[in-house]
XYZ file of C-alpha atoms in Angstrom:
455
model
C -19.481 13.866 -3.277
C -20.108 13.569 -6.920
C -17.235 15.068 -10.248
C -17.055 14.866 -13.605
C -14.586 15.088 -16.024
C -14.514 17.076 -19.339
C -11.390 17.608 -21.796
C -12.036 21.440 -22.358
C -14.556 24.532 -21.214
C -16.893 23.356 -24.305
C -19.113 21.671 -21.969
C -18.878 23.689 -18.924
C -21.270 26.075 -19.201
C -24.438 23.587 -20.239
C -22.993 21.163 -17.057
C -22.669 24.083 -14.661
C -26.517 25.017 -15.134
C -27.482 21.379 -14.619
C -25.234 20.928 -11.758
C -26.281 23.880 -10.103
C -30.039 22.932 -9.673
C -28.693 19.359 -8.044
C -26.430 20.415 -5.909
C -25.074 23.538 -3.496
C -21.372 23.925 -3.965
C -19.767 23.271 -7.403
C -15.825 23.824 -7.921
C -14.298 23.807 -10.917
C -11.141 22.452 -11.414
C -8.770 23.558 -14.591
C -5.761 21.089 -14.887
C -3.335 23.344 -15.872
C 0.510 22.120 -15.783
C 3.075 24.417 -14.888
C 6.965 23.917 -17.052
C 8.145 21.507 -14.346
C 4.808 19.453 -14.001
C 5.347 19.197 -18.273
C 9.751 18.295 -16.974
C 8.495 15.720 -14.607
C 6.445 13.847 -17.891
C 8.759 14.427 -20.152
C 11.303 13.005 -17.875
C 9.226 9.865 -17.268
C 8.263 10.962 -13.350
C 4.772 10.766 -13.787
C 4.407 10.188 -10.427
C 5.259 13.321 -9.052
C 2.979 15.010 -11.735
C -0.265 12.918 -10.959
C 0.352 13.100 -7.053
C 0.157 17.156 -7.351
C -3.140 16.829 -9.315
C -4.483 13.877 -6.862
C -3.785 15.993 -4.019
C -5.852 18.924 -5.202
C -8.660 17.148 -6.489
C -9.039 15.863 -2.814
C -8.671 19.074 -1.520
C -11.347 20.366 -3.216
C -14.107 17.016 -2.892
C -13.234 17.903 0.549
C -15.190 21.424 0.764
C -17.713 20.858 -2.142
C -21.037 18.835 -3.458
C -19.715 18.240 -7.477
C -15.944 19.063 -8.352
C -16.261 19.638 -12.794
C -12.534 18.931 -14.047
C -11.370 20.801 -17.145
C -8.799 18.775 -18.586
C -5.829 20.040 -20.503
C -3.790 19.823 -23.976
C -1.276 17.222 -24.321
C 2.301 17.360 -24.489
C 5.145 15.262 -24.529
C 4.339 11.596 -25.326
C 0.665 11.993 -24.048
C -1.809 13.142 -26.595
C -4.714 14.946 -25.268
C -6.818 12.186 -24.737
C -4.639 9.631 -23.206
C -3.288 12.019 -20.916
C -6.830 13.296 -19.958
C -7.994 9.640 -19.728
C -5.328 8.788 -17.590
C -6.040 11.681 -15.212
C -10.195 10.796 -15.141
C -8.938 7.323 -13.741
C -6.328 8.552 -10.912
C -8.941 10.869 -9.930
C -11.779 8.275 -10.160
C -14.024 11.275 -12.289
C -15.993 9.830 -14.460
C -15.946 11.286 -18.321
C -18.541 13.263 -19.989
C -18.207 14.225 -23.531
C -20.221 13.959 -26.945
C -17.242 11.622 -28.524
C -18.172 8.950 -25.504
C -17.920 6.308 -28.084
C -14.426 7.016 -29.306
C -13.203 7.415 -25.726
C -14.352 4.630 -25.079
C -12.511 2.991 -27.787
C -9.490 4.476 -26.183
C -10.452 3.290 -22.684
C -10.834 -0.753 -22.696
C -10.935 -2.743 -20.251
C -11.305 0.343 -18.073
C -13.994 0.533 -15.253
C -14.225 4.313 -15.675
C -18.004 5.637 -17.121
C -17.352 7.469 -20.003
C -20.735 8.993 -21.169
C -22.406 11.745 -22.808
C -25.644 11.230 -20.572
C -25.437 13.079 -17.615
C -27.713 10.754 -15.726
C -25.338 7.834 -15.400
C -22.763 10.339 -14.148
C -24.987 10.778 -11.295
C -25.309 7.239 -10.591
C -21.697 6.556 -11.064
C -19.955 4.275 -7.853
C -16.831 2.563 -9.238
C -14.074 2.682 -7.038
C -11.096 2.953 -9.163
C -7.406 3.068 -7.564
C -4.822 3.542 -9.578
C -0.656 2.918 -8.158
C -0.383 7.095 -7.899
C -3.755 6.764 -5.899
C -3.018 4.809 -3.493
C 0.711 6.100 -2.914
C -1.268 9.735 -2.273
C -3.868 7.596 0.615
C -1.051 6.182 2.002
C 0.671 9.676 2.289
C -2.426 11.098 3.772
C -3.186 8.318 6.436
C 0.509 8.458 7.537
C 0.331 11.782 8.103
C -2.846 11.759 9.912
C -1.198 8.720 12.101
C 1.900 11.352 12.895
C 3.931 8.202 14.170
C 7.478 7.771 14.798
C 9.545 4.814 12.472
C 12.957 3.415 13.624
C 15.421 2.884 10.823
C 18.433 0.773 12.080
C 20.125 0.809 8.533
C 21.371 4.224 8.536
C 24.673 3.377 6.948
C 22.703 2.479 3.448
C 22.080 5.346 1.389
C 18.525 4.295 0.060
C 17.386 4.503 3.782
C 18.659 7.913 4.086
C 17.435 9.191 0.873
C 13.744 7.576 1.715
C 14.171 9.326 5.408
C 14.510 12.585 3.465
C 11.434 12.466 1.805
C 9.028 11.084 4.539
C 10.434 14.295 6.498
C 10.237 16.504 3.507
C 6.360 15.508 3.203
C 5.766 15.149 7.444
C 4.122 11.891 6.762
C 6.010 10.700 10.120
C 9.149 10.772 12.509
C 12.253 9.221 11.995
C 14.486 7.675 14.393
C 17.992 7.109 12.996
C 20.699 4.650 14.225
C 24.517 5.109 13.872
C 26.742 7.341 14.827
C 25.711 11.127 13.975
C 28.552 12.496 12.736
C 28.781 9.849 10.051
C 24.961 10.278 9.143
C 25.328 13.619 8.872
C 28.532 13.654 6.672
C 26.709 10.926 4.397
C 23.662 13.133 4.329
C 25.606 16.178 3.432
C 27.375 14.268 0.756
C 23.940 12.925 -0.875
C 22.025 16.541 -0.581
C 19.580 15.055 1.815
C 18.102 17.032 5.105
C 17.643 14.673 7.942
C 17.849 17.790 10.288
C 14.424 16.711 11.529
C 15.655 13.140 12.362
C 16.080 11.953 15.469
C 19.998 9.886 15.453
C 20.687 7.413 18.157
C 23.785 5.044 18.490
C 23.119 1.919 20.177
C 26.637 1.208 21.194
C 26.823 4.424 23.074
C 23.276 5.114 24.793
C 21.806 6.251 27.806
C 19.262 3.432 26.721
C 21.543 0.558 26.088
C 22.058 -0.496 29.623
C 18.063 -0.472 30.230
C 17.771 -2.363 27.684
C 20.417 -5.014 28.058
C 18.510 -5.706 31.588
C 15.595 -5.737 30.041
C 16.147 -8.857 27.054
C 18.151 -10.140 29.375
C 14.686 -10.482 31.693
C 12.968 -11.366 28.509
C 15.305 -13.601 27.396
C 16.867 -15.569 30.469
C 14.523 -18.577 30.057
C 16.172 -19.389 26.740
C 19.235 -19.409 28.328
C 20.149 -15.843 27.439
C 22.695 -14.519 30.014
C 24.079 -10.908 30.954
C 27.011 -10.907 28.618
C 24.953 -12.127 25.985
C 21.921 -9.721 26.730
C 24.354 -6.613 26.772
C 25.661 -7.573 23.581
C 22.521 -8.022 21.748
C 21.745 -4.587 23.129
C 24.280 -3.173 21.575
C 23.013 -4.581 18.052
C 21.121 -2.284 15.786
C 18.243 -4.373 14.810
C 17.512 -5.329 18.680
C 18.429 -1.904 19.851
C 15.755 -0.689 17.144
C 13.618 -3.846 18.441
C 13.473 -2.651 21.932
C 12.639 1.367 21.053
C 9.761 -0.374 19.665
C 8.929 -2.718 22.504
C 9.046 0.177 25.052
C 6.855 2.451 22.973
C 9.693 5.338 22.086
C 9.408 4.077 18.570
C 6.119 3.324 17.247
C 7.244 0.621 14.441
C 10.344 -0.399 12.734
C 11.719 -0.667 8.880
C 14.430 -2.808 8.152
C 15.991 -5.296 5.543
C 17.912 -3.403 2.911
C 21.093 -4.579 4.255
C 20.153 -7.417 6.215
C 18.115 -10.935 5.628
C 14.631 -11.310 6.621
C 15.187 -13.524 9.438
C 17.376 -11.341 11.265
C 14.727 -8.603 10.623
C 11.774 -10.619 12.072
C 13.893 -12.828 14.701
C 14.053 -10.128 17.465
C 10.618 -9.188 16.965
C 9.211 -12.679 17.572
C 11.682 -12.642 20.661
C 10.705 -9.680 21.908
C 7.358 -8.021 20.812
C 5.680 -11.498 20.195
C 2.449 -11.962 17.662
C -0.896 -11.038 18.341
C -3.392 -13.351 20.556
C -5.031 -15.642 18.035
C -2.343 -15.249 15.581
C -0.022 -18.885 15.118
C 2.213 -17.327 12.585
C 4.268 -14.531 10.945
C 3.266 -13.885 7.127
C 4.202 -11.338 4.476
C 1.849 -9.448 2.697
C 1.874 -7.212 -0.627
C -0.274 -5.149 -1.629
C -0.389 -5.180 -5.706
C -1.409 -1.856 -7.181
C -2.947 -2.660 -10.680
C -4.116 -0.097 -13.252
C -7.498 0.771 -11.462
C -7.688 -1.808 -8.706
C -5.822 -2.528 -5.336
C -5.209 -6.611 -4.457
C -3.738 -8.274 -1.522
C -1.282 -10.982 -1.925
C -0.214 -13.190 1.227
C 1.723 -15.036 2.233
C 4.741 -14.142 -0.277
C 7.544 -13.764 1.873
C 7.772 -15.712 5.608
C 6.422 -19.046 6.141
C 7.163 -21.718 3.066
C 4.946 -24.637 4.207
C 2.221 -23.505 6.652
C 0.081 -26.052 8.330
C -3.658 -25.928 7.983
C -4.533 -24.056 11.035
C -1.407 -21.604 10.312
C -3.012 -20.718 6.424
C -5.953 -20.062 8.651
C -4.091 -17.692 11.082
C -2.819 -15.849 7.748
C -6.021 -15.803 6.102
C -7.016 -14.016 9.332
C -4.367 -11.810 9.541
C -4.421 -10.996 5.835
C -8.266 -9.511 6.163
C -7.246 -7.689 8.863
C -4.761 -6.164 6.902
C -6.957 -5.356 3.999
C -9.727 -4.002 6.521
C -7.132 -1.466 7.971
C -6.118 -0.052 4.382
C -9.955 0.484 3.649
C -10.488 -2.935 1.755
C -13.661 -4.965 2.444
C -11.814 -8.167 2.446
C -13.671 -10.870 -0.050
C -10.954 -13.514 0.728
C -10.177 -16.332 -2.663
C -8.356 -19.547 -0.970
C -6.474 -20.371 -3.991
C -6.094 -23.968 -5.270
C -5.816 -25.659 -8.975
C -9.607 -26.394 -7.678
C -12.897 -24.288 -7.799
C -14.803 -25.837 -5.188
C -15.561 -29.810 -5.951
C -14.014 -29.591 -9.439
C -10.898 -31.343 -8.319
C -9.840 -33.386 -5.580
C -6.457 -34.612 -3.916
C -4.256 -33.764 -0.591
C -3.743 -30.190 -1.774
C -7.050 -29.285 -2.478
C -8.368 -30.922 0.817
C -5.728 -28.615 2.387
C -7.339 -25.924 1.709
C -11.015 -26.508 2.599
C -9.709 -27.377 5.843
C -7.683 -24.283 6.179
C -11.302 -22.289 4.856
C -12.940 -24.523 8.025
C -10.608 -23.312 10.397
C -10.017 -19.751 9.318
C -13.974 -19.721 9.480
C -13.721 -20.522 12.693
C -11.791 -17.650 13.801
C -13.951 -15.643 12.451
C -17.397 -16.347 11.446
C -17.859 -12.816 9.341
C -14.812 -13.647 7.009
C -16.269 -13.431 2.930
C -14.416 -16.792 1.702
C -14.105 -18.808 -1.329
C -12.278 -22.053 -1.043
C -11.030 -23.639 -2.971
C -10.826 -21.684 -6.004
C -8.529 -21.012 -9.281
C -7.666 -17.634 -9.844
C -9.823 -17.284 -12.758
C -12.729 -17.753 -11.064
C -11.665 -15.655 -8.356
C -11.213 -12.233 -10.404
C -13.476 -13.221 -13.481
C -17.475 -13.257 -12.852
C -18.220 -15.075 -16.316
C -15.608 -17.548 -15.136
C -17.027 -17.520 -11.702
C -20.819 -17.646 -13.010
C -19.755 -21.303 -14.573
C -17.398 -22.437 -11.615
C -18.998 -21.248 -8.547
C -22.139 -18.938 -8.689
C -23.798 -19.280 -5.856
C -20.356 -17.405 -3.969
C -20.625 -13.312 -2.989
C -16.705 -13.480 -3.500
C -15.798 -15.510 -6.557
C -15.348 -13.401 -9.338
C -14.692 -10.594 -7.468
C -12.061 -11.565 -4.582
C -9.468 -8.869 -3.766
C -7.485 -10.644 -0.796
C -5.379 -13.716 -2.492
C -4.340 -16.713 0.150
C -1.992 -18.651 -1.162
C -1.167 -22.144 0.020
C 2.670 -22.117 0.117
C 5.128 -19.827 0.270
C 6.633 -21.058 -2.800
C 3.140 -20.122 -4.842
C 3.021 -17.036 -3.516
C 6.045 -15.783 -3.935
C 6.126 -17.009 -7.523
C 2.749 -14.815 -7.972
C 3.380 -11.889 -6.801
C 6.781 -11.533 -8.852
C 4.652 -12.262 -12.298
C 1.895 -9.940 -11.560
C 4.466 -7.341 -10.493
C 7.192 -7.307 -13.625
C 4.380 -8.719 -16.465
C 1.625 -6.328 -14.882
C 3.549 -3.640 -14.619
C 2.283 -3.596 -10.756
C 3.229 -1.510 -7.818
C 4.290 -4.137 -5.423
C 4.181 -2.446 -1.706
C 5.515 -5.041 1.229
C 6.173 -7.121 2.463
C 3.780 -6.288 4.832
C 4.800 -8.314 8.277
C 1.298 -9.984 9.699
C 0.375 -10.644 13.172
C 3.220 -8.937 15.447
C 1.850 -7.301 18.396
C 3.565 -4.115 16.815
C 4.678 -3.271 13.470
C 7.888 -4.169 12.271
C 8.190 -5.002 8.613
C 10.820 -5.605 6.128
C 12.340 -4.754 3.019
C 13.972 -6.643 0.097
C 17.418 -5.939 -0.094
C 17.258 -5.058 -3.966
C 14.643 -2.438 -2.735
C 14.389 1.204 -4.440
C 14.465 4.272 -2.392
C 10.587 4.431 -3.168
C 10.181 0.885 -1.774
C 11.336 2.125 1.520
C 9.332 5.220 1.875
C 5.824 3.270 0.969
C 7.326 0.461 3.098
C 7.775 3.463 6.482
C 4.302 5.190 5.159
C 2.327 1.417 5.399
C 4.099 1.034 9.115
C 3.134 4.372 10.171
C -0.248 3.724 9.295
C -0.392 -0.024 10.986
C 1.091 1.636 14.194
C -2.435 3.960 13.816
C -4.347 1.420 14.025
């Protein structure tokens, strides 16, 4: 499926009679913004206003051969061709107009054809997805996945506020903990419908007693006893642990009031990692301008060993591969291949080795700077003979403490969308959230575990 985008109906007529001996069924698509689309950009929710325009743009590639968008006027801070440029690259349409060159001028740095040759339109492929982008995919697969998400921190209101706009959109089910007259007075309070959620209360439960039997079956071998099993029952996090466990819940969302380890402790207990997989790690996917990155491990295991930066390096391409990444994997070290040398660098080719190992079809470059890992002049000088440097889009990193560090920089001096972290290598999805989180933190957080509980 082919578009193109123009900034008014100058052009449409001459592209409409070219089109039409190419190609069967042409729409044409006027961006026109209605007063609250113009509110929403005025108001700085720009979100909201490129979402609406996303969504029909991929309604209409959907049922057609060549989509031509008409582009619109400007208005509030956007002038007509930065707001027109900006909605070519959420949409991915490449630009074709007869003041290419001054477009251009206005679009550096940008991977998005801007042309007034119709041919390279044609032969156009860049894949260019921007932060709206790839919240709308990840509102579409979720939706396709129609899964069910346990939230055990019902008595924060972010949750409650993020559980009201999953249910709004029906991009999944939502499984409440706490006691219902409480959620609903909170809900009431806030303006929120949660009508659609499903409450439980863990300390008062038809389930509770099953489950109490059943960690303390689990658990009994670690010197777990009945008292201690009913108890733990009775908790929210291993209540919400268990609904997972015994498939009434298909993944769980938590961290906004509690730490990480008490998020991820029950689920190593209970739901256990993957075959294969030596170790938990936290992923985040990094929404740039026009491009998507993975970023691991930021957020679980400070000092891995080199078969567990293997096991995440694993993990972490599996990842990618289920949000519709091809995985070209960058190792990263203050060395591009034998340009250094020393413990840490040796660390890392060993961890390559091994993750290699596991899996012979992994794309890997190891070691390598991050330069030559994103930049192919850089990577044409430092390693040229690689398919990955220069081009990597999954980022290993080899401590916690690196990664961490990372992702934070890109995020605030980038401008980034952070989404994560992303909890690798459980048997089923559980992942957690930062307790400074925003509201829209948790519902791309729920939306990323619907879609891993798809998989």
């Amino acid at each position: 499926m082919k578009s193109c985008y123009i900034f008014s109906d100058k052009n449409l007529a001459y592209l409409q009679e070219i089109i039409a001996t190419k190609f069967k069924k042409v729409e044409i698509f006027k961006i026109t913004p209605d007063e609250n689309d113009k509110k929403n950009l005025i108001n700085l929710n720009e979100k909201e206003f490129f979402l609406k325009f996303i969504d029909k743009f991929e309604e209409l590639k959907a049922k057609s051969d060549f989509v031509i968008v008409v582009g619109c006027e400007g208005f509030s801070l956007f002038g007509k061709s930065e707001l027109n440029l900006k909605l070519a690259r959420n949409l991915n349409a490449p630009v074709f107009d007869e003041n290419a060159s001054e477009l251009r001028a206005l679009n550096l740095n940008s991977k998005l054809l801007i042309t007034d040759k119709f041919d390279e339109i044609l032969s156009y492929q860049a894949e260019i997805i921007t932060p709206f982008k790839f919240q709308s995919l990840l509102l579409k697969r979720a939706k396709a996945a129609n899964k069910t998400v346990v939230l055990p921190e019902s008595d924060d209101e972010r949750i409650l506020k993020a559980a009201h706009i999953v249910l709004e959109k029906g991009a999944a089910n939502i499984i409440l903990l706490g006691l219902e007259s409480e959620i609903s007075k909170k809900a009431a309070t806030l303006g929120l419908n949660l009508s659609k959620a499903k409450v439980l209360n863990p300390a008062q439960n038809e389930l509770t007693d099953e489950f109490a039997k059943k960690i303390y079956e689990l658990r009994k071998h670690k010197g777990v006893d009945e008292a201690k099993a009913n108890a733990l029952a009775k908790d929210k996090i291993y209540f919400a642990t268990m609904l997972i466990h015994e498939g009434i819940a298909d993944a769980l969302v938590s961290g906004a009031t509690m730490s990480t380890a008490d998020t991820i402790r029950p689920a190593l207990q209970i739901i256990k990692t993957k075959p294969n997989v030596s170790v938990v790690s936290g992923a985040f996917f990094m929404a740039l301008e026009e491009e998507i990155l993975l970023f691991a491990d930021c957020a679980v295991t400070p000092n891995p060993s080199a078969d567990e930066l293997a096991s995440i390096t694993l993990s972490s391409a599996q990842t990618a591969s289920a949000f519709g990444l091809n995985p070209k994997i960058a190792m990263l070290s203050y060395s591009t291949a034998d340009s250094g040398s020393g413990a840490d660098v040796e660390f890392v080719k060993e961890a390559a080795k091994k993750a290699s190992e596991l899996d012979a079809n992994l794309k890997i470059a190891a070691p390598i700077q991050f330069d030559a890992a994103v930049d192919l002049s850089v990577a044409s000088k430092k390693m040229p003979n690689s398919d990955v440097a220069g081009q990597a889009n999954v980022f290993i990193f080899p401590n916690l403490n690196c990664g961490n560090i990372c992702y934070k920089a890109v995020q605030r001096s980038a401008n980034a969308l952070a989404v994560g972290p992303i909890l690798q290598g459980l048997k089923k999805p559980v992942n957690d959230l930062s307790r400074g989180c925003l509201v829209e933190d948790v519902v791309n957080t729920i939306l990323i575990s619907a879609i891993q509980a798809g998989e």
